[in-house]
Amino acid sequence: MTFSAIVPFGGFTGWVFLNRTGEAQREAFAASGQVAREVDQFRADFGSIETPEDLVNNRAALSVALGAFGLQDDIDNRFFIQRILDEGTEAPDALANLLSDTRYIELATAFDFSNPDIRSEAFMDRIASAYLEQSFEVSVGNQNEEFRLALNLQRSFGELADRPVSEDTKWFSIMGNPPLRKVFETALSLPSSFGGLPIDDQLNILKDRAASAFGTDNVSELGTAEKQEDIVQRFLLQAQVAQTVTASSGSVALQLLQASNTGRLF
């Protein structure tokens, strides 16, 4: 039996509860039957997997490999994933480099079968740990998608912020990571049409909005624990506001429909 994350209520109060109980919940989740079996199976099988083709032909191992990067929905796209892994990331025209979602670059970099480190216990530990964390986030998301996105930011954003690259490159990485992008777009009250703007315009707007909302557009500064909590709080608040507006709009529409059916308006 798989342990399901406990999320008794939403909003910031629910987020505080999840953070307070998160460590104990993660331990229970990791020890639950199905998840533990999946990780054990990956460890047992991976020693005999030598090529991308071997990996995509082993569904159990592929499930853990993809899940470690939040790409579990690609489990049936075997040809696509094999091409990602076969081409790697060195060539500028490699498929992973052409996709807007940077998680494919992370997947191809990790599962580079020419790298001898891929055979180490440390590598399997890292993949297993990432898979467990991502799977726990999925369990949380089954009850509250905003909390799942907030957990993802809490787990991954600090590492991105510390990368030795330019600040604009970090912003492009945020834009290329769908979960992180969703958090920032929601926290900064950006419309659904935002993604249709030219990429440089998106960058400038994100930086301007971040500076206004958080006091800085420097990703390294936004990666601190204090700033991350500010981002999460604003994200949860804006998500709740959007849900309230949607519910209110639906209520008004229902009233209008009912009034039209009775021949009167309010």
Short mmCIF file of C-alpha atoms in Angstrom, two decimals:
data_model
loop_
_atom_site.label_atom_id
_atom_site.label_comp_id
_atom_site.label_asym_id
_atom_site.label_seq_id
_atom_site.Cartn_x
_atom_site.Cartn_y
_atom_site.Cartn_z
CA MET A 1 0.00 0.00 0.00
CA THR A 2 1.31 3.45 -0.95
CA PHE A 3 1.24 6.21 1.65
CA SER A 4 -0.72 9.25 0.47
CA ALA A 5 0.43 12.69 1.51
CA ILE A 6 -1.75 14.30 4.17
CA VAL A 7 -3.01 17.74 3.13
CA PRO A 8 -6.03 18.49 5.37
CA PHE A 9 -6.58 22.05 4.18
CA GLY A 10 -5.37 24.59 1.63
CA GLY A 11 -4.06 28.12 1.73
CA PHE A 12 -1.07 29.32 3.68
CA THR A 13 -2.23 27.51 6.83
CA GLY A 14 -2.15 24.23 4.92
CA TRP A 15 1.29 25.06 3.58
CA VAL A 16 2.59 25.64 7.11
CA PHE A 17 1.14 22.28 8.18
CA LEU A 18 2.75 20.51 5.22
CA ASN A 19 6.15 22.01 6.03
CA ARG A 20 5.84 21.11 9.71
CA THR A 21 4.96 17.48 8.98
CA GLY A 22 6.88 17.13 5.73
CA GLU A 23 9.87 15.17 7.02
CA ALA A 24 7.73 12.55 8.77
CA GLN A 25 5.43 12.28 5.76
CA ARG A 26 8.35 11.79 3.40
CA GLU A 27 9.76 9.00 5.56
CA ALA A 28 6.40 7.23 5.62
CA PHE A 29 6.03 7.70 1.87
CA ALA A 30 9.51 6.31 1.11
CA ALA A 31 8.84 3.26 3.26
CA SER A 32 5.47 2.48 1.70
CA GLY A 33 5.30 -0.77 -0.24
CA GLN A 34 4.89 0.31 -3.84
CA VAL A 35 7.39 3.17 -3.78
CA ALA A 36 10.04 1.09 -1.97
CA ARG A 37 9.57 -1.75 -4.49
CA GLU A 38 9.98 0.62 -7.43
CA VAL A 39 13.24 1.99 -6.08
CA ASP A 40 14.55 -1.49 -5.23
CA GLN A 41 13.66 -2.70 -8.75
CA PHE A 42 15.51 0.23 -10.31
CA ARG A 43 18.63 -0.55 -8.29
CA ALA A 44 18.42 -4.24 -9.18
CA ASP A 45 17.90 -3.68 -12.91
CA PHE A 46 20.17 -0.74 -13.59
CA GLY A 47 23.37 -2.74 -13.41
CA SER A 48 22.42 -4.57 -16.60
CA ILE A 49 21.31 -1.44 -18.46
CA GLU A 50 24.11 -0.25 -20.74
CA THR A 51 22.45 1.88 -23.43
CA PRO A 52 19.50 4.27 -23.86
CA GLU A 53 17.72 1.48 -25.74
CA ASP A 54 18.13 -0.84 -22.76
CA LEU A 55 16.67 1.82 -20.48
CA VAL A 56 13.57 2.59 -22.56
CA ASN A 57 12.92 -1.14 -22.93
CA ASN A 58 12.89 -1.60 -19.15
CA ARG A 59 9.64 0.06 -18.12
CA ALA A 60 10.28 -0.20 -14.38
CA ALA A 61 13.71 1.45 -14.60
CA LEU A 62 12.47 4.03 -17.11
CA SER A 63 9.62 4.97 -14.78
CA VAL A 64 12.07 5.83 -12.00
CA ALA A 65 14.48 7.59 -14.37
CA LEU A 66 11.76 9.82 -15.79
CA GLY A 67 10.06 10.33 -12.45
CA ALA A 68 13.31 11.64 -10.96
CA PHE A 69 13.04 14.62 -13.32
CA GLY A 70 9.28 15.11 -13.18
CA LEU A 71 8.87 13.62 -16.66
CA GLN A 72 6.78 10.60 -15.67
CA ASP A 73 4.08 11.50 -18.21
CA ASP A 74 6.55 10.54 -20.99
CA ILE A 75 6.64 6.89 -19.92
CA ASP A 76 4.96 5.76 -23.14
CA ASN A 77 7.00 8.05 -25.43
CA ARG A 78 9.84 5.55 -25.74
CA PHE A 79 11.11 6.62 -29.18
CA PHE A 80 11.18 10.26 -28.09
CA ILE A 81 13.04 9.53 -24.85
CA GLN A 82 15.54 7.25 -26.59
CA ARG A 83 16.32 9.99 -29.08
CA ILE A 84 16.82 12.47 -26.22
CA LEU A 85 19.30 10.10 -24.58
CA ASP A 86 21.01 8.96 -27.78
CA GLU A 87 21.73 12.52 -28.93
CA GLY A 88 22.82 13.81 -25.53
CA THR A 89 23.47 17.53 -25.09
CA GLU A 90 26.86 18.28 -26.69
CA ALA A 91 25.63 19.07 -30.20
CA PRO A 92 23.75 22.39 -30.47
CA ASP A 93 21.09 20.70 -32.59
CA ALA A 94 20.58 17.77 -30.19
CA LEU A 95 16.88 17.36 -29.52
CA ALA A 96 17.17 18.12 -25.80
CA ASN A 97 18.79 21.47 -26.61
CA LEU A 98 15.97 22.39 -28.99
CA LEU A 99 13.16 21.87 -26.49
CA SER A 100 11.89 24.69 -24.30
CA ASP A 101 11.59 22.37 -21.30
CA THR A 102 15.06 22.25 -19.72
CA ARG A 103 14.25 19.09 -17.77
CA TYR A 104 15.11 17.08 -20.89
CA ILE A 105 18.62 18.50 -20.82
CA GLU A 106 18.91 17.45 -17.18
CA LEU A 107 17.68 13.94 -18.05
CA ALA A 108 20.09 13.55 -20.99
CA THR A 109 22.99 14.88 -18.92
CA ALA A 110 22.30 12.50 -16.06
CA PHE A 111 21.79 9.40 -18.21
CA ASP A 112 24.92 9.79 -20.31
CA PHE A 113 26.03 6.17 -20.62
CA SER A 114 29.52 7.22 -21.71
CA ASN A 115 30.10 8.63 -18.24
CA PRO A 116 31.56 5.96 -15.92
CA ASP A 117 29.99 7.68 -12.90
CA ILE A 118 26.62 6.38 -14.06
CA ARG A 119 27.68 3.01 -12.63
CA SER A 120 28.33 4.34 -9.15
CA GLU A 121 26.21 3.82 -6.07
CA ALA A 122 26.22 7.59 -5.65
CA PHE A 123 24.47 7.97 -9.01
CA MET A 124 21.76 5.46 -8.14
CA ASP A 125 21.32 7.07 -4.74
CA ARG A 126 20.86 10.46 -6.39
CA ILE A 127 18.27 9.17 -8.88
CA ALA A 128 16.42 7.22 -6.19
CA SER A 129 16.34 10.25 -3.89
CA ALA A 130 15.09 12.53 -6.67
CA TYR A 131 12.45 9.97 -7.65
CA LEU A 132 11.18 9.66 -4.07
CA GLU A 133 10.95 13.44 -3.69
CA GLN A 134 9.23 13.94 -7.03
CA SER A 135 6.80 11.10 -6.27
CA PHE A 136 5.96 12.62 -2.91
CA GLU A 137 5.28 15.91 -4.65
CA VAL A 138 2.95 14.11 -7.08
CA SER A 139 1.11 12.64 -4.09
CA VAL A 140 0.74 16.13 -2.62
CA GLY A 141 -0.35 17.46 -6.00
CA ASN A 142 -3.14 14.91 -6.22
CA GLN A 143 -4.73 16.84 -3.38
CA ASN A 144 -3.37 20.35 -3.89
CA GLU A 145 -1.54 21.25 -7.10
CA GLU A 146 -0.35 24.61 -5.74
CA PHE A 147 1.42 22.87 -2.87
CA ARG A 148 3.12 20.53 -5.32
CA LEU A 149 4.45 23.48 -7.30
CA ALA A 150 5.59 25.20 -4.10
CA LEU A 151 7.44 22.07 -2.97
CA ASN A 152 9.14 21.88 -6.36
CA LEU A 153 10.36 25.45 -5.98
CA GLN A 154 11.51 24.76 -2.44
CA ARG A 155 13.51 21.74 -3.66
CA SER A 156 14.99 22.97 -6.92
CA PHE A 157 15.13 26.74 -6.99
CA GLY A 158 18.08 27.19 -4.64
CA GLU A 159 20.27 24.97 -6.82
CA LEU A 160 19.29 26.90 -9.95
CA ALA A 161 19.96 30.22 -8.21
CA ASP A 162 23.48 29.11 -7.23
CA ARG A 163 24.57 28.06 -10.72
CA PRO A 164 27.71 29.85 -11.98
CA VAL A 165 25.96 31.40 -14.98
CA SER A 166 24.60 34.84 -15.82
CA GLU A 167 21.42 36.13 -14.21
CA ASP A 168 19.64 36.22 -17.59
CA THR A 169 20.59 32.57 -18.17
CA LYS A 170 19.03 31.72 -14.80
CA TRP A 171 15.83 33.52 -15.80
CA PHE A 172 15.77 31.60 -19.08
CA SER A 173 16.15 28.37 -17.06
CA ILE A 174 13.12 29.37 -14.96
CA MET A 175 11.17 30.09 -18.13
CA GLY A 176 12.19 26.69 -19.52
CA ASN A 177 11.09 24.76 -16.43
CA PRO A 178 7.26 24.46 -16.51
CA PRO A 179 6.71 24.05 -12.72
CA LEU A 180 8.97 26.99 -11.82
CA ARG A 181 7.53 29.08 -14.63
CA LYS A 182 4.01 28.46 -13.35
CA VAL A 183 4.95 29.62 -9.85
CA PHE A 184 6.46 32.87 -11.09
CA GLU A 185 3.72 33.60 -13.60
CA THR A 186 1.09 33.13 -10.90
CA ALA A 187 3.00 34.98 -8.18
CA LEU A 188 3.58 37.92 -10.52
CA SER A 189 -0.03 37.96 -11.79
CA LEU A 190 0.95 37.42 -15.41
CA PRO A 191 -1.87 36.61 -17.88
CA SER A 192 -2.17 33.37 -19.83
CA SER A 193 -1.17 35.28 -22.98
CA PHE A 194 2.23 36.06 -21.47
CA GLY A 195 3.83 32.96 -23.00
CA GLY A 196 2.99 34.19 -26.49
CA LEU A 197 5.25 37.23 -26.22
CA PRO A 198 8.76 37.31 -27.75
CA ILE A 199 11.21 35.61 -25.41
CA ASP A 200 13.20 38.78 -24.69
CA ASP A 201 10.00 40.62 -23.80
CA GLN A 202 9.08 37.82 -21.41
CA LEU A 203 12.49 38.11 -19.77
CA ASN A 204 12.20 41.86 -19.28
CA ILE A 205 8.67 41.65 -17.90
CA LEU A 206 9.61 38.89 -15.46
CA LYS A 207 12.57 40.87 -14.19
CA ASP A 208 10.55 44.07 -13.83
CA ARG A 209 7.70 42.31 -12.01
CA ALA A 210 10.10 40.43 -9.74
CA ALA A 211 11.93 43.61 -8.80
CA SER A 212 8.62 45.27 -7.95
CA ALA A 213 7.20 42.33 -6.00
CA PHE A 214 10.31 41.01 -4.24
CA GLY A 215 12.70 43.95 -4.24
CA THR A 216 15.18 42.36 -6.65
CA ASP A 217 15.38 40.76 -10.08
CA ASN A 218 18.58 38.96 -9.14
CA VAL A 219 17.89 35.22 -9.18
CA SER A 220 20.78 34.54 -6.82
CA GLU A 221 19.12 36.79 -4.24
CA LEU A 222 15.70 35.28 -4.91
CA GLY A 223 17.19 31.87 -4.13
CA THR A 224 17.74 32.65 -0.45
CA ALA A 225 15.43 30.92 2.03
CA GLU A 226 13.77 34.21 2.99
CA LYS A 227 13.05 35.24 -0.59
CA GLN A 228 11.84 31.76 -1.52
CA GLU A 229 9.29 31.94 1.28
CA ASP A 230 8.17 35.35 -0.04
CA ILE A 231 7.72 33.84 -3.50
CA VAL A 232 5.73 30.88 -2.14
CA GLN A 233 3.48 33.09 -0.01
CA ARG A 234 2.72 35.39 -2.93
CA PHE A 235 2.17 32.41 -5.24
CA LEU A 236 -0.30 30.76 -2.87
CA LEU A 237 -2.12 34.04 -2.29
CA GLN A 238 -2.44 34.82 -5.99
CA ALA A 239 -3.54 31.25 -6.74
CA GLN A 240 -6.23 31.52 -4.06
CA VAL A 241 -7.38 34.89 -5.42
CA ALA A 242 -7.63 33.43 -8.93
CA GLN A 243 -9.68 30.50 -7.63
CA THR A 244 -12.01 32.86 -5.77
CA VAL A 245 -12.51 35.01 -8.87
CA THR A 246 -13.22 31.94 -10.97
CA ALA A 247 -15.73 30.64 -8.41
CA SER A 248 -17.40 34.06 -8.17
CA SER A 249 -17.63 34.33 -11.96
CA GLY A 250 -19.23 30.90 -12.10
CA SER A 251 -21.73 31.91 -9.43
CA VAL A 252 -22.69 35.08 -11.31
CA ALA A 253 -23.06 33.13 -14.55
CA LEU A 254 -25.33 30.62 -12.79
CA GLN A 255 -27.47 33.43 -11.36
CA LEU A 256 -27.80 35.01 -14.79
CA LEU A 257 -28.80 31.67 -16.30
CA GLN A 258 -31.37 31.02 -13.59
CA ALA A 259 -32.74 34.57 -13.93
CA SER A 260 -33.07 34.23 -17.70
CA ASN A 261 -34.97 30.99 -17.24
CA THR A 262 -37.46 32.70 -14.91
CA GLY A 263 -37.73 35.75 -17.12
CA ARG A 264 -36.24 38.24 -14.67
CA LEU A 265 -32.82 39.54 -13.67
CA PHE A 266 -32.22 39.66 -9.91
#
